[in-house]
Short mmCIF file of C-alpha atoms in Angstrom, two decimals:
data_model
loop_
_atom_site.label_atom_id
_atom_site.label_comp_id
_atom_site.label_asym_id
_atom_site.label_seq_id
_atom_site.Cartn_x
_atom_site.Cartn_y
_atom_site.Cartn_z
CA MET A 20 38.90 -15.80 2.75
CA GLU A 21 37.10 -16.56 6.03
CA ARG A 22 35.18 -19.84 6.13
CA GLU A 23 31.80 -18.16 6.70
CA ASN A 24 32.38 -15.79 3.79
CA TYR A 25 33.06 -18.43 1.17
CA LYS A 26 30.08 -20.52 2.34
CA MET A 27 27.82 -17.52 1.82
CA LYS A 28 29.55 -16.78 -1.47
CA ALA A 29 28.85 -20.35 -2.64
CA VAL A 30 25.11 -19.79 -2.06
CA ASP A 31 25.27 -16.46 -3.93
CA VAL A 32 27.12 -18.03 -6.87
CA LEU A 33 24.61 -20.88 -7.18
CA ARG A 34 21.63 -18.52 -6.92
CA SER A 35 23.02 -16.16 -9.55
CA ARG A 36 23.58 -19.11 -11.91
CA ILE A 37 20.00 -20.30 -11.50
CA CYS A 38 18.74 -16.78 -12.34
CA ASP A 39 21.08 -16.35 -15.32
CA PRO A 40 19.62 -17.71 -18.61
CA LYS A 41 23.04 -17.39 -20.25
CA PHE A 42 24.48 -19.96 -17.85
CA ILE A 43 21.49 -22.29 -18.24
CA PHE A 44 21.16 -22.29 -22.04
CA ASN A 45 24.71 -22.93 -23.20
CA ASP A 46 26.12 -21.94 -26.57
CA SER A 47 27.09 -25.40 -27.80
CA PRO A 48 26.70 -25.81 -31.61
CA ASP A 49 23.70 -28.15 -31.17
CA SER A 50 21.79 -25.90 -28.77
CA ASN A 51 18.72 -23.94 -29.84
CA TYR A 52 20.50 -20.79 -28.70
CA SER A 53 23.29 -21.30 -31.25
CA LYS A 54 20.90 -22.33 -34.04
CA LEU A 55 18.60 -19.34 -33.52
CA LYS A 56 21.48 -16.89 -33.25
CA PHE A 57 22.97 -18.21 -36.49
CA MET A 58 19.68 -17.93 -38.39
CA ILE A 59 18.95 -14.36 -37.28
CA SER A 60 22.53 -13.09 -37.62
CA SER A 61 22.69 -14.58 -41.13
CA SER A 62 19.56 -12.62 -42.04
CA VAL A 63 21.14 -9.44 -40.67
CA THR A 64 24.55 -9.83 -42.34
CA GLU A 65 23.26 -11.17 -45.66
CA ALA A 66 20.35 -8.70 -45.85
CA CYS A 67 17.75 -11.43 -46.41
CA ASN A 68 14.28 -12.06 -45.02
CA ASN A 69 13.42 -14.94 -42.74
CA SER A 70 10.52 -16.38 -40.72
CA ILE A 71 11.04 -18.83 -37.85
CA LEU A 72 8.75 -20.59 -35.39
CA LEU A 73 9.85 -21.41 -31.82
CA LEU A 74 7.63 -24.25 -30.64
CA GLY A 75 7.40 -26.07 -27.33
CA PRO A 76 5.45 -26.30 -24.06
CA ARG A 77 5.36 -23.43 -21.57
CA GLY A 78 8.46 -23.17 -19.41
CA SER A 79 10.73 -24.91 -21.93
CA GLY A 80 12.89 -21.79 -22.49
CA LYS A 81 11.58 -20.35 -25.79
CA ASN A 82 11.35 -16.73 -24.60
CA ALA A 83 14.49 -16.95 -22.47
CA VAL A 84 16.62 -18.18 -25.40
CA LEU A 85 15.11 -15.61 -27.78
CA GLU A 86 15.82 -12.74 -25.37
CA LEU A 87 19.43 -13.92 -24.99
CA VAL A 88 19.89 -13.99 -28.76
CA ILE A 89 18.31 -10.56 -29.26
CA GLN A 90 20.49 -9.04 -26.51
CA ASP A 91 23.63 -10.50 -28.10
CA LEU A 92 22.68 -9.28 -31.59
CA LEU A 93 21.79 -5.78 -30.35
CA GLN A 94 25.28 -5.55 -28.86
CA GLN A 95 26.87 -6.98 -31.99
CA TYR A 96 24.85 -4.92 -34.50
CA PRO A 97 23.57 -1.91 -32.50
CA ASP A 98 22.68 0.17 -35.58
CA SER A 99 21.38 -2.63 -37.80
CA ILE A 100 18.51 -4.07 -35.76
CA SER A 101 15.17 -2.86 -34.44
CA VAL A 102 12.76 -5.09 -32.53
CA ILE A 103 8.95 -4.96 -32.67
CA ARG A 104 7.13 -7.05 -30.06
CA LEU A 105 3.51 -8.20 -30.24
CA SER A 106 1.50 -10.60 -28.09
CA GLY A 107 -1.43 -12.62 -29.37
CA LEU A 108 -3.11 -12.07 -26.01
CA LEU A 109 -3.15 -8.30 -26.60
CA HIS A 110 -2.93 -7.75 -30.36
CA SER A 111 -4.63 -10.74 -31.99
CA ASP A 112 -7.09 -8.54 -33.92
CA ASP A 113 -5.59 -6.89 -36.99
CA ILE A 114 -6.55 -3.29 -36.14
CA SER A 115 -4.79 -3.25 -32.74
CA ALA A 116 -1.82 -5.21 -34.14
CA PHE A 117 -1.13 -2.74 -37.00
CA LYS A 118 -1.62 0.20 -34.64
CA GLU A 119 0.90 -1.26 -32.17
CA ILE A 120 3.41 -1.93 -34.97
CA ALA A 121 3.04 1.67 -36.20
CA ARG A 122 3.47 2.99 -32.64
CA GLN A 123 6.66 1.00 -32.01
CA LEU A 124 8.11 1.88 -35.43
CA CYS A 125 7.46 5.57 -34.79
CA MET A 126 9.09 5.33 -31.36
CA GLU A 127 12.09 3.46 -32.80
CA HIS A 128 12.67 6.01 -35.58
CA GLN A 129 11.58 9.11 -33.63
CA LEU A 130 8.52 9.81 -35.77
CA LEU A 131 5.18 11.26 -34.74
CA PHE A 132 2.57 8.58 -34.11
CA SER A 133 -1.05 9.31 -34.98
CA LYS A 134 -3.63 7.59 -32.79
CA ALA A 135 -6.33 8.55 -35.31
CA ALA A 136 -4.66 6.70 -38.22
CA SER A 137 -6.91 4.13 -39.88
CA PHE A 138 -6.21 0.42 -40.37
CA ASP A 139 -5.14 1.01 -44.01
CA ASP A 140 -2.91 3.94 -43.01
CA ASN A 141 -1.06 1.83 -40.42
CA SER A 142 -0.77 -1.10 -42.83
CA GLN A 143 0.70 1.08 -45.60
CA PHE A 144 2.99 2.79 -43.07
CA MET A 145 4.39 -0.59 -41.98
CA VAL A 146 5.12 -1.65 -45.59
CA ALA A 147 6.75 1.71 -46.34
CA MET A 148 8.92 1.54 -43.19
CA LEU A 149 10.10 -1.98 -44.05
CA LYS A 150 11.26 -0.70 -47.44
CA GLU A 151 13.02 2.27 -45.85
CA CYS A 152 14.74 0.03 -43.31
CA GLY A 153 15.79 -2.32 -46.10
CA LEU A 154 17.35 0.53 -48.06
CA ALA A 155 19.16 1.63 -44.87
CA HIS A 156 20.40 -1.97 -44.34
CA LYS A 157 18.47 -2.23 -41.07
CA THR A 158 16.68 -5.45 -40.14
CA VAL A 159 13.31 -5.27 -38.37
CA ILE A 160 12.72 -8.25 -36.06
CA PHE A 161 9.05 -8.97 -35.37
CA VAL A 162 8.50 -11.08 -32.24
CA LEU A 163 4.98 -12.57 -32.24
CA ASP A 164 4.33 -14.18 -28.88
CA GLU A 165 1.36 -16.60 -28.72
CA PHE A 166 1.71 -16.95 -32.50
CA ASP A 167 -1.24 -19.33 -32.84
CA LEU A 168 -3.62 -16.54 -31.75
CA PHE A 169 -2.49 -14.47 -34.75
CA ALA A 170 -3.42 -17.42 -36.97
CA GLN A 171 -7.10 -17.02 -36.12
CA GLY A 172 -9.54 -15.07 -38.26
CA LYS A 173 -8.50 -13.64 -41.63
CA GLN A 174 -4.75 -13.59 -40.80
CA ARG A 175 -4.33 -10.20 -42.49
CA LEU A 176 -1.44 -9.23 -40.25
CA LEU A 177 0.56 -12.38 -41.04
CA TYR A 178 -0.22 -12.10 -44.75
CA SER A 179 0.80 -8.41 -44.90
CA LEU A 180 4.02 -9.07 -43.00
CA LEU A 181 5.12 -12.11 -44.98
CA ASP A 182 3.97 -10.63 -48.30
CA SER A 183 5.95 -7.41 -47.76
CA MET A 184 9.01 -9.57 -47.06
CA GLN A 185 8.83 -10.94 -50.60
CA SER A 186 10.16 -7.60 -51.84
CA ILE A 187 13.94 -7.38 -52.32
CA THR A 188 13.91 -3.90 -50.77
CA SER A 189 12.53 -5.01 -47.40
CA GLN A 190 14.64 -6.59 -44.67
CA ALA A 191 12.82 -8.32 -41.80
CA VAL A 192 12.67 -11.43 -39.61
CA VAL A 193 9.39 -12.77 -38.21
CA LEU A 194 9.75 -14.87 -35.05
CA GLY A 195 6.64 -16.73 -33.89
CA ILE A 196 6.49 -18.25 -30.40
CA SER A 197 3.82 -20.83 -29.69
CA CYS A 198 2.98 -23.72 -27.38
CA ARG A 199 1.13 -25.43 -30.22
CA LEU A 200 3.35 -27.77 -32.19
CA ASP A 201 0.95 -27.55 -35.14
CA ALA A 202 1.01 -23.74 -35.26
CA ASP A 203 2.22 -23.67 -38.88
CA GLN A 204 -0.71 -25.89 -39.89
CA LEU A 205 -3.11 -23.18 -38.72
CA LEU A 206 -1.90 -20.83 -41.46
CA GLU A 207 -3.99 -20.17 -44.54
CA LYS A 208 -2.59 -21.39 -47.85
CA ARG A 209 -1.66 -17.89 -49.02
CA VAL A 210 0.19 -17.24 -45.72
CA ARG A 211 1.86 -20.67 -45.60
CA SER A 212 3.23 -20.23 -49.13
CA ARG A 213 5.12 -17.12 -47.95
CA PHE A 214 6.43 -18.69 -44.75
CA SER A 215 10.03 -19.95 -44.58
CA HIS A 216 9.02 -23.14 -42.69
CA ARG A 217 11.97 -22.93 -40.31
CA LYS A 218 11.13 -24.33 -36.88
CA LEU A 219 13.01 -24.83 -33.62
CA LEU A 220 11.54 -27.32 -31.17
CA PHE A 221 12.01 -26.76 -27.42
CA LEU A 222 11.38 -29.87 -25.32
CA PRO A 223 11.34 -30.33 -21.53
CA PRO A 224 14.57 -32.00 -20.36
CA SER A 225 14.57 -35.76 -19.85
CA MET A 226 15.62 -37.30 -16.53
CA GLU A 227 19.21 -37.64 -17.80
CA ASP A 228 19.23 -34.07 -19.13
CA SER A 229 17.87 -32.79 -15.80
CA GLN A 230 20.67 -34.56 -13.92
CA LYS A 231 23.27 -33.06 -16.28
CA LEU A 232 21.74 -29.61 -15.78
CA LEU A 233 21.92 -30.09 -12.01
CA VAL A 234 25.61 -30.99 -12.20
CA HIS A 235 26.24 -28.00 -14.49
CA MET A 236 24.41 -25.61 -12.16
CA LEU A 237 25.69 -26.89 -8.79
CA THR A 238 29.36 -27.61 -9.50
CA LEU A 239 31.70 -24.98 -8.01
CA PRO A 240 34.80 -23.95 -9.99
CA THR A 241 37.95 -25.42 -8.43
CA ASP A 242 40.25 -22.76 -9.92
CA SER A 243 38.43 -19.74 -8.43
CA SER A 244 38.60 -17.79 -5.19
CA PHE A 245 37.04 -20.73 -3.32
CA PRO A 246 39.49 -22.86 -1.29
CA HIS A 247 40.44 -25.81 -3.50
CA ASP A 248 39.68 -28.46 -0.85
CA TYR A 249 36.25 -26.94 -0.14
CA ALA A 250 35.28 -26.76 -3.83
CA VAL A 251 36.39 -30.38 -4.45
CA GLU A 252 34.49 -31.65 -1.39
CA PHE A 253 31.39 -29.59 -2.34
CA ASN A 254 31.37 -31.05 -5.87
CA ARG A 255 31.91 -34.58 -4.57
CA LYS A 256 28.90 -34.28 -2.24
CA VAL A 257 26.74 -32.85 -5.05
CA GLN A 258 27.70 -35.78 -7.30
CA ASN A 259 26.88 -38.27 -4.53
CA ILE A 260 23.47 -36.67 -3.98
CA ILE A 261 22.59 -36.73 -7.68
CA GLU A 262 23.60 -40.41 -7.98
CA ASP A 263 21.67 -41.37 -4.86
CA LYS A 264 18.60 -43.56 -5.47
CA ARG A 265 16.45 -41.64 -2.97
CA PHE A 266 17.28 -38.33 -4.65
CA LYS A 267 16.43 -39.75 -8.07
CA GLU A 268 13.03 -40.78 -6.74
CA THR A 269 12.43 -37.26 -5.35
CA LEU A 270 13.52 -35.66 -8.62
CA ASN A 271 11.41 -38.08 -10.65
CA LYS A 272 8.31 -37.27 -8.57
CA TYR A 273 8.97 -33.57 -9.08
CA LEU A 274 9.46 -33.92 -12.85
CA ASN A 275 6.27 -35.97 -13.12
CA VAL A 276 4.35 -32.90 -11.93
CA ASP A 277 6.07 -30.49 -14.34
CA SER A 278 9.25 -31.31 -16.26
CA SER A 279 9.82 -27.81 -17.67
CA VAL A 280 13.15 -26.01 -17.23
CA LYS A 281 11.42 -23.16 -15.40
CA HIS A 282 9.93 -25.55 -12.84
CA LEU A 283 13.25 -27.36 -12.35
CA LEU A 284 15.10 -24.08 -11.72
CA ARG A 285 12.52 -23.08 -9.12
CA PHE A 286 13.17 -26.41 -7.37
CA LEU A 287 16.93 -25.83 -7.48
CA PHE A 288 16.68 -22.27 -6.15
CA CYS A 289 14.57 -23.45 -3.23
CA ALA A 290 17.04 -26.27 -2.42
CA VAL A 291 20.06 -23.93 -2.53
CA SER A 292 18.25 -21.42 -0.31
CA HIS A 293 17.93 -24.15 2.37
CA MET A 294 21.65 -24.99 2.32
CA ASP A 295 23.15 -25.21 5.81
CA LEU A 296 25.68 -22.38 6.18
CA GLN A 297 27.32 -24.09 9.16
CA THR A 298 28.48 -27.07 7.10
CA GLY A 299 28.63 -25.14 3.80
CA PHE A 300 27.42 -28.14 1.79
CA LEU A 301 24.21 -29.16 0.06
CA SER A 302 22.46 -32.22 1.47
CA GLN A 303 19.75 -34.67 0.46
CA GLU A 304 17.44 -33.02 3.02
CA ASN A 305 17.73 -29.64 1.25
CA PHE A 306 16.15 -31.12 -1.88
CA GLU A 307 13.47 -32.96 0.09
CA ILE A 308 12.53 -29.75 1.94
CA ALA A 309 12.41 -27.92 -1.41
CA PHE A 310 10.15 -30.61 -2.85
CA SER A 311 7.74 -30.55 0.10
CA SER A 312 7.60 -26.73 0.24
CA ILE A 313 6.93 -26.34 -3.50
CA GLN A 314 4.43 -29.19 -3.52
CA ARG A 315 2.40 -27.72 -0.66
CA GLN A 316 -1.27 -28.70 -0.76
CA PRO A 317 -3.37 -26.16 1.17
CA LYS A 318 -6.44 -28.40 1.15
CA LEU A 319 -4.54 -31.17 2.93
CA GLU A 320 -3.34 -28.68 5.50
CA CYS A 321 -6.96 -27.65 6.06
CA LEU A 322 -7.94 -31.29 6.49
CA ILE A 323 -5.36 -31.83 9.22
CA ASN A 324 -6.94 -28.96 11.19
CA CYS A 325 -10.51 -30.26 10.79
CA SER A 326 -12.52 -31.77 13.64
CA ILE A 327 -13.50 -35.45 13.66
CA LEU A 328 -17.11 -34.51 12.89
CA GLU A 329 -16.03 -32.43 9.88
CA LEU A 330 -14.10 -35.43 8.57
CA TYR A 331 -17.25 -37.57 8.95
CA ILE A 332 -19.21 -35.03 6.89
CA LEU A 333 -16.56 -35.02 4.14
CA VAL A 334 -16.51 -38.83 4.04
CA CYS A 335 -20.32 -38.90 3.81
CA MET A 336 -20.22 -36.44 0.91
CA LYS A 337 -17.60 -38.60 -0.78
CA ARG A 338 -19.92 -41.62 -0.38
CA LEU A 339 -22.73 -39.62 -1.98
CA GLU A 340 -20.42 -38.79 -4.89
CA ALA A 341 -19.69 -42.50 -5.31
CA LYS A 342 -23.45 -43.01 -5.57
CA GLU A 343 -23.44 -40.41 -8.38
CA GLN A 344 -24.93 -37.69 -6.16
CA SER A 345 -22.26 -35.04 -6.82
CA LEU A 346 -24.68 -32.31 -5.74
CA CYS A 347 -26.34 -32.64 -2.36
CA ASN A 348 -27.53 -30.50 0.52
CA PHE A 349 -27.09 -30.70 4.28
CA ASN A 350 -30.20 -32.82 4.70
CA ALA A 351 -28.88 -35.42 2.23
CA VAL A 352 -25.53 -35.46 4.05
CA MET A 353 -27.29 -36.01 7.40
CA LYS A 354 -29.26 -38.90 5.93
CA GLU A 355 -26.01 -40.51 4.74
CA TYR A 356 -24.39 -39.78 8.12
CA LYS A 357 -27.26 -41.62 9.84
CA SER A 358 -26.81 -44.65 7.57
CA VAL A 359 -23.04 -44.70 8.26
CA HIS A 360 -23.74 -44.54 12.00
CA ASP A 361 -26.27 -47.37 11.85
CA TYR A 362 -24.00 -49.63 9.76
CA PHE A 363 -20.60 -48.95 11.36
CA GLN A 364 -21.79 -48.02 14.87
CA THR A 365 -19.86 -44.76 14.83
CA ASP A 366 -20.24 -41.75 17.12
CA TYR A 367 -23.35 -39.70 16.44
CA TYR A 368 -23.60 -35.93 16.92
CA ALA A 369 -26.69 -33.77 17.27
CA ARG A 370 -28.09 -32.10 14.16
CA ASN A 371 -27.32 -28.54 15.28
CA VAL A 372 -23.69 -29.50 16.00
CA CYS A 373 -23.42 -31.08 12.55
CA LEU A 374 -24.82 -27.93 10.96
CA ARG A 375 -22.11 -25.78 12.59
CA ALA A 376 -19.46 -28.23 11.34
CA PHE A 377 -21.04 -28.12 7.87
CA GLU A 378 -20.88 -24.29 7.84
CA HIS A 379 -17.28 -24.44 9.04
CA LEU A 380 -16.36 -26.62 6.04
CA ILE A 381 -17.94 -24.02 3.73
CA HIS A 382 -15.88 -21.32 5.43
CA ARG A 383 -12.71 -23.41 4.96
CA GLN A 384 -13.63 -23.82 1.27
CA LEU A 385 -13.49 -27.59 1.42
CA ILE A 386 -17.08 -27.56 0.17
CA CYS A 387 -18.99 -24.79 -1.57
CA PHE A 388 -22.47 -23.86 -2.79
CA THR A 389 -23.02 -24.78 -6.42
CA ASP A 390 -24.64 -21.46 -7.36
CA ASN A 391 -26.00 -18.23 -5.90
CA ARG A 392 -29.58 -18.71 -7.01
CA GLY A 393 -30.72 -20.16 -3.69
CA GLN A 394 -29.34 -17.44 -1.42
CA SER A 395 -32.77 -16.90 0.10
CA LEU A 396 -32.89 -20.58 1.16
CA SER A 397 -31.64 -21.86 4.47
CA VAL A 398 -28.17 -23.49 4.51
CA GLU A 399 -29.74 -26.94 4.99
CA PHE A 400 -31.49 -26.78 1.62
CA ARG A 401 -28.82 -25.20 -0.61
CA PRO A 402 -26.93 -27.70 -2.84
CA VAL A 403 -23.18 -28.02 -2.24
CA LYS A 404 -20.29 -29.94 -3.76
CA LEU A 405 -16.92 -31.25 -2.58
CA LEU A 406 -13.84 -29.19 -3.45
CA ILE A 407 -11.43 -31.95 -2.48
CA SER A 408 -10.69 -35.07 -4.50
CA PRO A 409 -11.04 -38.62 -3.12
CA ALA A 410 -7.24 -39.06 -3.35
CA GLU A 411 -6.67 -35.89 -1.30
CA LEU A 412 -9.23 -37.02 1.26
CA HIS A 413 -7.51 -40.43 1.55
CA GLN A 414 -4.12 -38.73 1.99
CA GLY A 415 -5.52 -36.28 4.52
CA LEU A 416 -7.03 -39.03 6.66
CA ARG A 417 -3.73 -40.92 6.67
CA ALA A 418 -1.88 -37.76 7.76
CA TYR A 419 -4.44 -37.00 10.51
CA ASN A 420 -2.83 -38.25 13.76
CA SER A 421 -6.04 -38.76 15.76
CA CYS A 422 -8.24 -39.90 12.87
CA PRO A 423 -10.58 -42.72 14.01
CA ALA A 424 -9.71 -46.06 12.42
CA ILE A 425 -13.34 -46.51 11.42
CA LEU A 426 -13.15 -43.47 9.10
CA GLN A 427 -10.17 -44.93 7.28
CA LYS A 428 -12.04 -48.24 7.10
CA ILE A 429 -15.05 -46.52 5.52
CA MET A 430 -12.83 -44.79 2.94
CA ASP A 431 -10.99 -48.03 2.13
CA ARG A 432 -14.32 -49.80 1.71
CA GLU A 433 -15.44 -47.12 -0.75
CA GLY A 434 -12.05 -46.81 -2.53
#
């Protein structure tokens, strides 16, 4: 294999791994993938009913693991499973939920769906179909995404589903997915008494788990079509990067923003995409570039392109905020600007020049009008507010190469 080819192939292999949930969520006995697959497959093979909650923050892999399990079971039991999917964002009211269940059941079993069917008709149809599927030894899997939204109101859907599963003739599994860890506590007493109380908790990976996942994702196989020496050297460099103190700091900063698996994979994909194809190895700089590109802050970029006068106006507005004047107009800003000039002996610009700078900041969306009620008023009299935090303003001033020292001094005095 030519050197250029296997370098490009290494990038392709790493990218495909990052996009492959099966490679990410392994099938070890202690993994949620294995536990969920066992619970659902047991319900299918033993012809019993079950209800399970998948709980955890967004991006922790709940849906990805569930889809993997369903795909595996559909291949393993192609004629024994049908899947009905509902979302609390779309079907949280009982009428639309029962109608959607009836529609999907009709599509699954090639029956004619009636759009004019009433709520009671669709409810009775669902119960009847569950009995028919049970007699045919076919398990119906109900996937209820945003489960906590179904637990609002009278919970008739959940009650009907779980109550029909009490019959020995029905055969179904209800899978609820929710970001709320107390989702089962939202259930009414009559619904909770029919629930199986099986829960799987999905947690964001810890720092140690994230490092293990990185090693798992970025290690090339030494017994494959890659040259042995190249694969060994590639893996050695990856291990050195992960153990490096500077890399750990970068990774820790990234995980402090969002420690979910989804966010971590995005970071990895970006780093791999910046790999130097001339050397064919990942470097510390690849991860730092990935971190800076993902953590882009458009407001800071706007600040760097502002004029000195625009920075003065922003600092004056920040001073007004510190004085608990979060809403102010151009005239109030000019008054503060005059006081800053008198105290610190700064440069002073004419009022009409300041007004153009003020309008430019509105155009850049660093400040905005508080409402549209005063559209008939002149710009000088309409109240505005800052759209940039004090921390961002501090950071922007430090990054501004030609920022006057006096501006930084004013901010430090206020901060």
